[in-house]
Amino acid sequence: VMVYQEQVMQIASEIAGFTLAQADMMRRAMGKKDKVLMAEQKKFFVEGAANNSVDKKVAGEIFDLIDKFASYGFNKSHSAAYSVVAYQTAYLKSYYGPEFMAATLTSEMGNLNKMTLLLDECRKMGIPVLGPDVNESEPTFSVKDGALRFGLSAIKNVGSGTAEEVTKARSEGGKFENIFDFVSRVDLKSLNKRALEGLIHAGAFESMGHRRAQLSKSIDELIQFGQWVHDSKLSSQSSLFDVLDGEQAKLASYPTFPDVPEWSQGEKLNREKELLGVYISGHPLLKYEEEFNSFANVRLGDATTIEGIGAAKAAGIVVDVRRKIDKKGNTMAFVQLEDFTGKGDLIFFSDAYSKFQNILYQDSVILVSGKAESNGDSVRIVVSDAYPLADAAAKLTKSIAVSVSVDSTEHSKELLNSFKHMLGNYSHGNCQIVFSVLNKDSKPVIYKSSRYGIKPSREFVDAVFNLFGKENVKLLS
């Protein structure tokens, strides 16, 4: 493409006497296929050629040839270039998946929607994603032993300068023994209180055995300790390290952590989300992954999933609720929902809001249905129905399909007897059990239970998973 553009500009200069600016104007007109501007450019081209002793007819034919090629030459050259890039990226993703995803995530740092989508792709590809770690992470995303490691500079309030200083100190002095060693060796001009807090809350010291809650309560003391060590080194004054021997000196001089309980898993996840933009050490939706896969037909981070569907169903975590009074004086709400793939917007008009307001709060895990639309990048759903995702199995499951291989010791007669006994405990419902029995060297045979009508619940679904394994159980709505 660049070669062709340069040739067009050179022809315009040599034949029509165009200046560089005039030749670039003609090139842009051709690229945009602007017919009005092209007609004007042809007039200037022919007149310029005539002044340069080139026959007007010949000049017109030359311009028409350039114009004709522009109508398909750009497309063909772009297609060829994109095809090569598509092949190269597909090859890299296939054979160097972790490295490819690390590079792609690094290029999208700061774009949380893209990062969420890419990290979900890592999950689907089976690539382990590890949180940030001051002893393992690089400033950007990196790969070690097939696992993708979060980059330090991707942590909110840390930044590239601090990340570079951390990796520099580690490179010069080896891995950090503990957080006291960390604040003693990293340049405190880069490691301010907010940066240290970001590292702590993101779990970057957890591999050292430190608890996040204790470190969070001790940030001021840690900064003061690090400053004391740095000042002692600069002033060449003797310190407790010089009086006592080795490890004894270190232990005697370390500040004492407060005795506070560790944060709950939910609080850890929320702080990770705040600082990294995504969940790393877990995801609130993982508990309901089967319901998500069975009942949600829309992926909030992928607007193409709303194409060709009727009623849209989306499941996720409520991350923001904004209430508003409508023209009739009734309350409505704009809700932001997030699933494994990204975020989408929900609109609860007054009627829907009055019905479902009790489940619209921060971190609520819900399933909604309604009419979906897209502006190209994001999904928006006008909600007609909503309920907690934990209730989805009981409300939507019409049958539970269980795949059983009769030739496998994994699903033995004893296991089936256990399942039969369990069905008796969950009977008195309308949900049908469907068995797909896989016999060796034959197609699966489908059996529907006429004896047991089950009332599905989360407890029942988990019990079936434990018996047969998630991969052998499907919930059918």
Tab-separated table of C-alpha atoms in Angstrom:
chain	number	residue	atom	x	y	z
A	1	VAL	CA	0.000	0.000	0.000
A	2	MET	CA	2.773	2.425	0.960
A	3	VAL	CA	4.689	1.654	-2.242
A	4	TYR	CA	1.587	2.302	-4.353
A	5	GLN	CA	0.863	5.582	-2.541
A	6	GLU	CA	4.438	6.743	-3.060
A	7	GLN	CA	4.221	5.849	-6.763
A	8	VAL	CA	0.973	7.816	-7.161
A	9	MET	CA	2.555	10.873	-5.585
A	10	GLN	CA	5.696	10.485	-7.709
A	11	ILE	CA	3.636	10.229	-10.933
A	12	ALA	CA	1.673	13.339	-9.937
A	13	SER	CA	4.916	15.199	-9.308
A	14	GLU	CA	6.791	14.051	-12.437
A	15	ILE	CA	3.954	14.289	-14.960
A	16	ALA	CA	1.669	17.022	-13.604
A	17	GLY	CA	4.236	19.047	-11.683
A	18	PHE	CA	2.310	18.673	-8.408
A	19	THR	CA	3.886	19.833	-5.198
A	20	LEU	CA	4.143	17.305	-2.370
A	21	ALA	CA	1.031	18.781	-0.728
A	22	GLN	CA	-0.960	18.645	-4.002
A	23	ALA	CA	0.129	15.053	-4.682
A	24	ASP	CA	-0.918	14.045	-1.153
A	25	MET	CA	-4.335	15.657	-1.711
A	26	MET	CA	-4.814	13.524	-4.849
A	27	ARG	CA	-3.702	10.387	-2.985
A	28	ARG	CA	-6.216	11.013	-0.178
A	29	ALA	CA	-9.019	11.676	-2.657
A	30	MET	CA	-8.320	8.307	-4.291
A	31	GLY	CA	-8.154	6.533	-0.937
A	32	LYS	CA	-11.528	7.948	0.104
A	33	LYS	CA	-13.033	7.338	-3.371
A	34	ASP	CA	-14.459	10.854	-3.324
A	35	LYS	CA	-15.883	11.242	-6.863
A	36	VAL	CA	-16.367	15.020	-6.681
A	37	LEU	CA	-12.865	15.596	-5.399
A	38	MET	CA	-11.450	13.111	-7.914
A	39	ALA	CA	-13.036	14.990	-10.819
A	40	GLU	CA	-11.464	18.166	-9.540
A	41	GLN	CA	-8.089	16.462	-9.120
A	42	LYS	CA	-8.249	15.084	-12.664
A	43	LYS	CA	-8.726	18.591	-14.018
A	44	PHE	CA	-5.685	19.844	-12.092
A	45	PHE	CA	-3.662	16.764	-13.166
A	46	VAL	CA	-4.393	17.197	-16.892
A	47	GLU	CA	-3.718	20.946	-16.780
A	48	GLY	CA	-0.462	20.396	-14.912
A	49	ALA	CA	0.603	17.705	-17.391
A	50	ALA	CA	-0.151	19.996	-20.340
A	51	ASN	CA	2.046	22.686	-18.788
A	52	ASN	CA	4.705	19.979	-18.526
A	53	SER	CA	4.502	19.212	-22.279
A	54	VAL	CA	2.379	16.070	-21.849
A	55	ASP	CA	-0.575	15.581	-24.202
A	56	LYS	CA	-3.899	16.160	-22.395
A	57	LYS	CA	-5.400	12.933	-23.790
A	58	VAL	CA	-2.410	10.917	-22.606
A	59	ALA	CA	-2.521	12.656	-19.204
A	60	GLY	CA	-6.237	11.856	-18.876
A	61	GLU	CA	-5.616	8.200	-19.703
A	62	ILE	CA	-2.810	8.025	-17.114
A	63	PHE	CA	-5.076	9.536	-14.439
A	64	ASP	CA	-7.890	7.103	-15.341
A	65	LEU	CA	-5.483	4.145	-15.016
A	66	ILE	CA	-4.412	5.367	-11.578
A	67	ASP	CA	-8.054	5.887	-10.578
A	68	LYS	CA	-9.063	2.444	-11.885
A	69	PHE	CA	-6.319	0.740	-9.943
A	70	ALA	CA	-7.223	2.688	-6.802
A	71	SER	CA	-10.752	1.242	-6.930
A	72	TYR	CA	-9.436	-2.270	-6.270
A	73	GLY	CA	-5.725	-1.950	-5.580
A	74	PHE	CA	-6.187	-0.589	-2.074
A	75	ASN	CA	-8.666	-3.335	-1.195
A	76	LYS	CA	-6.481	-6.130	-2.547
A	77	SER	CA	-3.336	-4.840	-0.912
A	78	HIS	CA	-5.096	-4.342	2.418
A	79	SER	CA	-6.655	-7.802	2.200
A	80	ALA	CA	-3.275	-9.360	1.524
A	81	ALA	CA	-1.661	-7.516	4.419
A	82	TYR	CA	-4.488	-8.374	6.831
A	83	SER	CA	-4.422	-12.001	5.729
A	84	VAL	CA	-0.732	-12.250	6.529
A	85	VAL	CA	-1.259	-10.617	9.940
A	86	ALA	CA	-4.271	-12.877	10.646
A	87	TYR	CA	-2.238	-15.968	9.771
A	88	GLN	CA	0.691	-14.855	11.908
A	89	THR	CA	-1.459	-14.036	14.953
A	90	ALA	CA	-3.463	-17.269	14.605
A	91	TYR	CA	-0.203	-19.234	14.441
A	92	LEU	CA	1.179	-17.473	17.513
A	93	LYS	CA	-2.053	-17.905	19.467
A	94	SER	CA	-2.164	-21.598	18.578
A	95	TYR	CA	1.479	-22.529	19.226
A	96	TYR	CA	2.568	-19.822	21.667
A	97	GLY	CA	-0.732	-19.124	23.407
A	98	PRO	CA	0.524	-17.805	26.771
A	99	GLU	CA	3.161	-15.577	25.151
A	100	PHE	CA	0.653	-14.272	22.594
A	101	MET	CA	-1.945	-13.462	25.259
A	102	ALA	CA	0.691	-11.808	27.474
A	103	ALA	CA	1.735	-9.526	24.604
A	104	THR	CA	-1.878	-8.743	23.717
A	105	LEU	CA	-2.787	-7.944	27.330
A	106	THR	CA	0.271	-5.714	27.643
A	107	SER	CA	-0.841	-3.769	24.561
A	108	GLU	CA	-4.300	-3.281	26.116
A	109	MET	CA	-3.224	-2.260	29.622
A	110	GLY	CA	-5.541	0.529	30.714
A	111	ASN	CA	-8.453	-0.676	28.584
A	112	LEU	CA	-10.370	-2.639	31.231
A	113	ASN	CA	-13.083	-3.912	28.885
A	114	LYS	CA	-10.499	-5.374	26.509
A	115	MET	CA	-8.483	-6.824	29.382
A	116	THR	CA	-11.584	-8.503	30.844
A	117	LEU	CA	-12.375	-10.064	27.470
A	118	LEU	CA	-8.772	-11.224	26.970
A	119	LEU	CA	-8.510	-12.724	30.460
A	120	ASP	CA	-11.729	-14.627	29.847
A	121	GLU	CA	-10.160	-15.917	26.622
A	122	CYS	CA	-7.182	-17.116	28.685
A	123	ARG	CA	-9.619	-18.983	30.926
A	124	LYS	CA	-11.231	-20.640	27.909
A	125	MET	CA	-7.801	-21.558	26.502
A	126	GLY	CA	-6.833	-23.163	29.791
A	127	ILE	CA	-3.988	-20.694	30.408
A	128	PRO	CA	-3.452	-20.131	34.158
A	129	VAL	CA	-3.529	-16.424	35.044
A	130	LEU	CA	-1.516	-15.600	38.163
A	131	GLY	CA	-1.837	-12.402	40.141
A	132	PRO	CA	0.934	-9.832	40.548
A	133	ASP	CA	3.911	-10.860	42.686
A	134	VAL	CA	6.893	-8.662	43.557
A	135	ASN	CA	9.206	-11.680	43.275
A	136	GLU	CA	7.853	-13.013	39.965
A	137	SER	CA	6.157	-10.227	37.993
A	138	GLU	CA	7.745	-8.045	35.357
A	139	PRO	CA	6.454	-4.497	34.729
A	140	THR	CA	4.246	-5.877	31.942
A	141	PHE	CA	2.484	-9.224	31.519
A	142	SER	CA	4.908	-12.137	31.331
A	143	VAL	CA	4.972	-15.933	31.026
A	144	LYS	CA	6.678	-18.544	33.156
A	145	ASP	CA	6.170	-22.315	32.927
A	146	GLY	CA	3.101	-21.863	30.733
A	147	ALA	CA	1.314	-19.542	33.176
A	148	LEU	CA	0.578	-15.883	32.520
A	149	ARG	CA	1.707	-13.504	35.263
A	150	PHE	CA	0.039	-10.132	35.853
A	151	GLY	CA	2.342	-7.138	35.299
A	152	LEU	CA	3.147	-4.793	38.189
A	153	SER	CA	2.527	-1.635	36.167
A	154	ALA	CA	-1.044	-2.809	35.497
A	155	ILE	CA	-1.867	-2.265	39.195
A	156	LYS	CA	-3.687	0.993	39.869
A	157	ASN	CA	-1.454	3.625	41.553
A	158	VAL	CA	1.722	1.603	40.907
A	159	GLY	CA	2.691	2.730	37.423
A	160	SER	CA	5.616	1.894	35.186
A	161	GLY	CA	8.215	3.862	37.182
A	162	THR	CA	7.588	1.964	40.417
A	163	ALA	CA	7.363	-1.345	38.542
A	164	GLU	CA	10.757	-0.708	36.928
A	165	GLU	CA	12.324	0.139	40.305
A	166	VAL	CA	10.941	-3.062	41.858
A	167	THR	CA	12.322	-5.300	39.109
A	168	LYS	CA	15.627	-3.377	39.180
A	169	ALA	CA	16.060	-3.960	42.935
A	170	ARG	CA	15.169	-7.629	42.503
A	171	SER	CA	17.633	-8.020	39.654
A	172	GLU	CA	20.463	-6.402	41.630
A	173	GLY	CA	19.887	-8.057	45.019
A	174	GLY	CA	17.875	-11.188	44.340
A	175	LYS	CA	14.357	-12.023	45.408
A	176	PHE	CA	12.878	-10.200	48.370
A	177	GLU	CA	12.790	-12.227	51.592
A	178	ASN	CA	9.776	-10.395	52.994
A	179	ILE	CA	8.051	-7.026	52.843
A	180	PHE	CA	10.629	-5.463	55.189
A	181	ASP	CA	13.390	-6.461	52.806
A	182	PHE	CA	11.251	-5.028	49.999
A	183	VAL	CA	10.803	-1.542	51.512
A	184	SER	CA	14.493	-1.547	52.511
A	185	ARG	CA	15.758	-2.122	48.963
A	186	VAL	CA	13.276	-0.406	46.642
A	187	ASP	CA	13.844	3.310	46.056
A	188	LEU	CA	11.247	5.088	48.238
A	189	LYS	CA	11.149	8.008	45.817
A	190	SER	CA	9.184	5.678	43.548
A	191	LEU	CA	7.515	3.587	46.240
A	192	ASN	CA	5.056	5.983	47.866
A	193	LYS	CA	2.220	5.054	50.220
A	194	ARG	CA	-0.406	4.677	47.471
A	195	ALA	CA	1.852	2.436	45.391
A	196	LEU	CA	2.627	0.191	48.376
A	197	GLU	CA	-1.067	0.009	49.230
A	198	GLY	CA	-1.832	-1.001	45.633
A	199	LEU	CA	0.740	-3.794	45.735
A	200	ILE	CA	-0.582	-5.066	49.075
A	201	HIS	CA	-4.254	-5.007	48.148
A	202	ALA	CA	-3.549	-6.678	44.813
A	203	GLY	CA	-1.874	-9.591	46.634
A	204	ALA	CA	1.661	-8.938	45.405
A	205	PHE	CA	3.185	-10.018	48.762
A	206	GLU	CA	0.973	-13.025	49.459
A	207	SER	CA	3.575	-15.575	48.284
A	208	MET	CA	5.811	-14.417	51.152
A	209	GLY	CA	3.235	-15.610	53.664
A	210	HIS	CA	2.017	-12.117	54.568
A	211	ARG	CA	-1.692	-11.530	55.160
A	212	ARG	CA	-3.188	-8.650	53.223
A	213	ALA	CA	-5.235	-7.284	56.143
A	214	GLN	CA	-2.167	-7.075	58.417
A	215	LEU	CA	-0.036	-5.373	55.772
A	216	SER	CA	-2.805	-2.919	54.978
A	217	LYS	CA	-2.960	-1.862	58.639
A	218	SER	CA	0.839	-1.450	58.755
A	219	ILE	CA	1.531	0.685	55.664
A	220	ASP	CA	2.715	3.753	57.575
A	221	GLU	CA	5.028	1.655	59.780
A	222	LEU	CA	6.422	-0.138	56.717
A	223	ILE	CA	7.190	3.153	54.963
A	224	GLN	CA	8.848	4.490	58.126
A	225	PHE	CA	10.921	1.310	58.487
A	226	GLY	CA	12.076	1.508	54.892
A	227	GLN	CA	12.978	5.179	55.307
A	228	TRP	CA	14.955	4.390	58.469
A	229	VAL	CA	16.979	1.708	56.660
A	230	HIS	CA	17.641	4.001	53.691
A	231	ASP	CA	18.663	6.894	55.976
A	232	SER	CA	20.993	4.617	57.949
A	233	LYS	CA	22.705	3.496	54.765
A	234	LEU	CA	23.126	7.059	53.534
A	235	SER	CA	24.481	8.404	56.823
A	236	SER	CA	26.718	5.355	57.433
A	237	GLN	CA	25.433	5.263	61.005
A	238	SER	CA	25.517	1.995	62.888
A	239	SER	CA	22.161	0.430	63.505
A	240	LEU	CA	20.712	-2.559	65.214
A	241	PHE	CA	21.786	-4.586	62.162
A	242	ASP	CA	25.405	-3.905	63.081
A	243	VAL	CA	25.028	-4.741	66.787
A	244	LEU	CA	23.329	-8.121	66.382
A	245	ASP	CA	24.091	-10.966	63.995
A	246	GLY	CA	22.239	-11.639	60.716
A	247	GLU	CA	18.714	-12.944	61.053
A	248	GLN	CA	18.566	-12.095	64.769
A	249	ALA	CA	19.137	-8.434	63.941
A	250	LYS	CA	16.462	-8.416	61.284
A	251	LEU	CA	13.844	-10.049	63.482
A	252	ALA	CA	14.600	-7.754	66.411
A	253	SER	CA	14.244	-4.610	64.296
A	254	TYR	CA	11.118	-5.485	62.290
A	255	PRO	CA	7.894	-3.701	63.285
A	256	THR	CA	5.176	-5.936	64.741
A	257	PHE	CA	2.073	-6.580	62.648
A	258	PRO	CA	-1.308	-5.963	64.320
A	259	ASP	CA	-3.351	-9.058	65.158
A	260	VAL	CA	-6.267	-8.576	62.748
A	261	PRO	CA	-8.265	-11.257	60.897
A	262	GLU	CA	-7.611	-11.773	57.201
A	263	TRP	CA	-10.085	-10.349	54.722
A	264	SER	CA	-12.805	-12.624	53.438
A	265	GLN	CA	-12.468	-14.021	49.927
A	266	GLY	CA	-15.180	-11.610	48.780
A	267	GLU	CA	-13.316	-8.601	50.144
A	268	LYS	CA	-10.056	-9.788	48.560
A	269	LEU	CA	-11.796	-10.108	45.206
A	270	ASN	CA	-13.386	-6.662	45.479
A	271	ARG	CA	-10.045	-5.029	46.234
A	272	GLU	CA	-8.388	-6.921	43.369
A	273	LYS	CA	-11.138	-5.704	41.065
A	274	GLU	CA	-10.647	-2.125	42.244
A	275	LEU	CA	-6.882	-2.175	41.644
A	276	LEU	CA	-6.530	-4.504	38.663
A	277	GLY	CA	-9.843	-3.879	36.926
A	278	VAL	CA	-10.483	-7.639	36.872
A	279	TYR	CA	-10.790	-10.567	39.282
A	280	ILE	CA	-7.617	-12.668	39.480
A	281	SER	CA	-7.659	-15.068	42.434
A	282	GLY	CA	-11.263	-16.054	41.760
A	283	HIS	CA	-14.538	-14.756	40.385
A	284	PRO	CA	-17.911	-14.371	42.124
A	285	LEU	CA	-19.575	-15.957	39.094
A	286	LEU	CA	-17.504	-19.165	39.199
A	287	LYS	CA	-19.843	-20.579	41.836
A	288	TYR	CA	-22.666	-20.275	39.302
A	289	GLU	CA	-20.717	-21.133	36.163
A	290	GLU	CA	-23.095	-23.948	35.189
A	291	GLU	CA	-26.133	-21.675	35.475
A	292	PHE	CA	-24.290	-18.992	33.519
A	293	ASN	CA	-23.434	-21.404	30.699
A	294	SER	CA	-26.895	-23.023	30.713
A	295	PHE	CA	-29.219	-20.025	30.910
A	296	ALA	CA	-27.401	-16.854	29.769
A	297	ASN	CA	-27.501	-16.504	25.975
A	298	VAL	CA	-25.786	-13.101	25.937
A	299	ARG	CA	-22.146	-12.370	26.722
A	300	LEU	CA	-21.893	-8.770	27.884
A	301	GLY	CA	-18.377	-8.262	26.543
A	302	ASP	CA	-19.319	-9.547	23.068
A	303	ALA	CA	-22.086	-7.556	21.358
A	304	THR	CA	-22.317	-10.107	18.533
A	305	THR	CA	-24.012	-12.572	20.904
A	306	ILE	CA	-27.298	-10.623	20.764
A	307	GLU	CA	-27.643	-11.205	17.021
A	308	GLY	CA	-30.471	-13.498	16.000
A	309	ILE	CA	-31.806	-14.206	19.485
A	310	GLY	CA	-35.282	-13.601	20.850
A	311	ALA	CA	-35.451	-12.789	24.540
A	312	ALA	CA	-31.997	-11.907	25.793
A	313	LYS	CA	-30.792	-13.461	29.047
A	314	ALA	CA	-27.667	-12.162	30.768
A	315	ALA	CA	-26.095	-13.115	34.076
A	316	GLY	CA	-23.494	-11.308	36.102
A	317	ILE	CA	-22.486	-9.198	39.066
A	318	VAL	CA	-24.062	-5.808	39.727
A	319	VAL	CA	-21.215	-3.293	39.790
A	320	ASP	CA	-23.172	-0.025	39.711
A	321	VAL	CA	-26.762	1.123	40.343
A	322	ARG	CA	-27.949	4.631	39.446
A	323	ARG	CA	-31.520	5.538	40.332
A	324	LYS	CA	-33.476	8.267	38.598
A	325	ILE	CA	-36.943	9.792	38.832
A	326	ASP	CA	-38.793	9.540	35.500
A	327	LYS	CA	-41.232	12.082	34.015
A	328	LYS	CA	-44.139	10.511	35.906
A	329	GLY	CA	-42.376	10.832	39.226
A	330	ASN	CA	-41.581	7.111	39.497
A	331	THR	CA	-38.172	5.617	40.244
A	332	MET	CA	-36.247	3.808	37.529
A	333	ALA	CA	-32.676	2.511	37.512
A	334	PHE	CA	-29.656	2.223	35.257
A	335	VAL	CA	-27.575	-0.789	36.282
A	336	GLN	CA	-24.143	-1.925	35.127
A	337	LEU	CA	-23.730	-5.703	35.041
A	338	GLU	CA	-20.471	-7.617	34.568
A	339	ASP	CA	-19.907	-11.228	33.524
A	340	PHE	CA	-16.765	-13.194	32.615
A	341	THR	CA	-16.447	-11.326	29.304
A	342	GLY	CA	-17.081	-7.693	30.246
A	343	LYS	CA	-19.704	-5.141	31.225
A	344	GLY	CA	-23.141	-4.259	29.898
A	345	ASP	CA	-25.919	-1.822	30.777
A	346	LEU	CA	-29.381	-2.671	32.098
A	347	ILE	CA	-32.395	-0.384	32.125
A	348	PHE	CA	-35.100	-0.988	34.714
A	349	PHE	CA	-38.102	1.190	33.948
A	350	SER	CA	-40.370	2.026	36.874
A	351	ASP	CA	-42.560	-1.110	36.669
A	352	ALA	CA	-39.567	-3.441	36.510
A	353	TYR	CA	-37.703	-1.471	39.167
A	354	SER	CA	-40.601	-1.708	41.640
A	355	LYS	CA	-40.620	-5.502	41.194
A	356	PHE	CA	-36.875	-6.160	41.382
A	357	GLN	CA	-35.368	-3.298	43.414
A	358	ASN	CA	-34.637	-5.645	46.335
A	359	ILE	CA	-31.943	-7.484	44.312
A	360	LEU	CA	-30.375	-4.382	42.742
A	361	TYR	CA	-27.412	-3.683	44.987
A	362	GLN	CA	-23.607	-3.715	44.709
A	363	ASP	CA	-22.130	-7.214	44.153
A	364	SER	CA	-25.534	-8.872	43.745
A	365	VAL	CA	-25.308	-11.844	41.346
A	366	ILE	CA	-28.395	-11.850	39.126
A	367	LEU	CA	-29.889	-13.153	35.896
A	368	VAL	CA	-32.027	-10.803	33.788
A	369	SER	CA	-34.076	-11.169	30.644
A	370	GLY	CA	-35.448	-8.581	28.260
A	371	LYS	CA	-34.875	-6.846	24.953
A	372	ALA	CA	-31.232	-6.352	23.984
A	373	GLU	CA	-29.611	-3.822	21.701
A	374	SER	CA	-26.053	-2.799	20.909
A	375	ASN	CA	-24.218	0.335	19.854
A	376	GLY	CA	-21.459	-1.804	18.343
A	377	ASP	CA	-19.218	-2.264	21.369
A	378	SER	CA	-21.493	-2.767	24.364
A	379	VAL	CA	-24.736	-4.537	25.171
A	380	ARG	CA	-27.779	-2.817	26.647
A	381	ILE	CA	-30.846	-4.705	27.898
A	382	VAL	CA	-34.244	-3.270	28.786
A	383	VAL	CA	-35.152	-5.635	31.609
A	384	SER	CA	-38.528	-7.333	31.923
A	385	ASP	CA	-37.595	-10.047	34.440
A	386	ALA	CA	-34.819	-10.563	36.998
A	387	TYR	CA	-33.912	-12.796	39.931
A	388	PRO	CA	-30.836	-13.977	41.843
A	389	LEU	CA	-28.684	-16.304	39.759
A	390	ALA	CA	-28.744	-18.753	42.681
A	391	ASP	CA	-32.454	-19.262	41.942
A	392	ALA	CA	-31.968	-19.826	38.211
A	393	ALA	CA	-31.727	-23.614	38.441
A	394	ALA	CA	-35.017	-23.859	40.339
A	395	LYS	CA	-36.839	-21.362	38.107
A	396	LEU	CA	-35.568	-22.294	34.640
A	397	THR	CA	-34.476	-25.928	34.646
A	398	LYS	CA	-36.996	-28.108	32.811
A	399	SER	CA	-34.793	-31.179	32.754
A	400	ILE	CA	-31.343	-32.285	33.839
A	401	ALA	CA	-29.382	-34.232	31.280
A	402	VAL	CA	-26.899	-36.673	32.774
A	403	SER	CA	-24.387	-38.331	30.463
A	404	VAL	CA	-23.478	-41.812	31.736
A	405	SER	CA	-20.941	-44.218	30.237
A	406	VAL	CA	-22.088	-47.695	31.284
A	407	ASP	CA	-18.736	-49.246	30.334
A	408	SER	CA	-16.775	-46.887	32.568
A	409	THR	CA	-15.921	-47.677	36.162
A	410	GLU	CA	-16.334	-43.965	36.773
A	411	HIS	CA	-20.128	-44.426	36.685
A	412	SER	CA	-20.567	-47.719	38.458
A	413	LYS	CA	-23.701	-49.503	39.591
A	414	GLU	CA	-23.056	-48.271	43.137
A	415	LEU	CA	-22.925	-44.693	41.898
A	416	LEU	CA	-26.228	-45.080	40.054
A	417	ASN	CA	-27.811	-46.553	43.187
A	418	SER	CA	-26.582	-43.535	45.127
A	419	PHE	CA	-28.149	-41.287	42.500
A	420	LYS	CA	-31.435	-43.210	42.738
A	421	HIS	CA	-31.471	-42.747	46.496
A	422	MET	CA	-30.705	-39.033	46.104
A	423	LEU	CA	-33.575	-38.569	43.647
A	424	GLY	CA	-35.975	-39.754	46.306
A	425	ASN	CA	-34.840	-36.915	48.556
A	426	TYR	CA	-35.503	-34.273	45.905
A	427	SER	CA	-38.738	-35.550	44.380
A	428	HIS	CA	-42.116	-33.777	44.233
A	429	GLY	CA	-41.236	-31.505	41.348
A	430	ASN	CA	-41.747	-31.174	37.590
A	431	CYS	CA	-38.123	-31.353	36.412
A	432	GLN	CA	-37.402	-34.458	34.357
A	433	ILE	CA	-34.138	-36.435	34.509
A	434	VAL	CA	-32.672	-37.362	31.137
A	435	PHE	CA	-29.928	-40.003	30.807
A	436	SER	CA	-27.644	-40.163	27.806
A	437	VAL	CA	-26.163	-43.658	28.078
A	438	LEU	CA	-22.952	-44.149	26.127
A	439	ASN	CA	-22.391	-47.774	25.131
A	440	LYS	CA	-19.106	-48.833	23.617
A	441	ASP	CA	-19.009	-48.584	19.790
A	442	SER	CA	-22.596	-47.342	19.547
A	443	LYS	CA	-24.484	-44.059	19.528
A	444	PRO	CA	-25.783	-42.654	22.834
A	445	VAL	CA	-29.204	-43.895	23.898
A	446	ILE	CA	-31.503	-41.339	25.546
A	447	TYR	CA	-33.660	-42.403	28.491
A	448	LYS	CA	-36.163	-40.102	30.188
A	449	SER	CA	-37.232	-40.853	33.720
A	450	SER	CA	-40.998	-41.184	34.113
A	451	ARG	CA	-40.775	-42.160	37.759
A	452	TYR	CA	-39.007	-39.168	39.254
A	453	GLY	CA	-40.148	-35.556	39.024
A	454	ILE	CA	-37.494	-33.366	40.628
A	455	LYS	CA	-37.719	-29.895	42.112
A	456	PRO	CA	-34.269	-28.537	41.216
A	457	SER	CA	-32.283	-26.450	43.660
A	458	ARG	CA	-28.675	-25.333	43.962
A	459	GLU	CA	-28.145	-28.049	46.571
A	460	PHE	CA	-29.479	-30.714	44.190
A	461	VAL	CA	-27.394	-29.458	41.256
A	462	ASP	CA	-24.218	-29.481	43.368
A	463	ALA	CA	-25.007	-33.018	44.542
A	464	VAL	CA	-25.386	-34.221	40.926
A	465	PHE	CA	-22.105	-32.502	40.000
A	466	ASN	CA	-20.343	-34.295	42.853
A	467	LEU	CA	-21.651	-37.667	41.693
A	468	PHE	CA	-21.096	-37.459	37.946
A	469	GLY	CA	-18.708	-34.540	37.489
A	470	LYS	CA	-19.637	-31.189	35.909
A	471	GLU	CA	-18.558	-32.333	32.460
A	472	ASN	CA	-21.247	-35.039	32.479
A	473	VAL	CA	-24.169	-32.887	33.620
A	474	LYS	CA	-26.172	-30.316	31.696
A	475	LEU	CA	-29.085	-28.179	32.840
A	476	LEU	CA	-31.717	-27.774	30.118
A	477	SER	CA	-34.200	-24.896	30.164
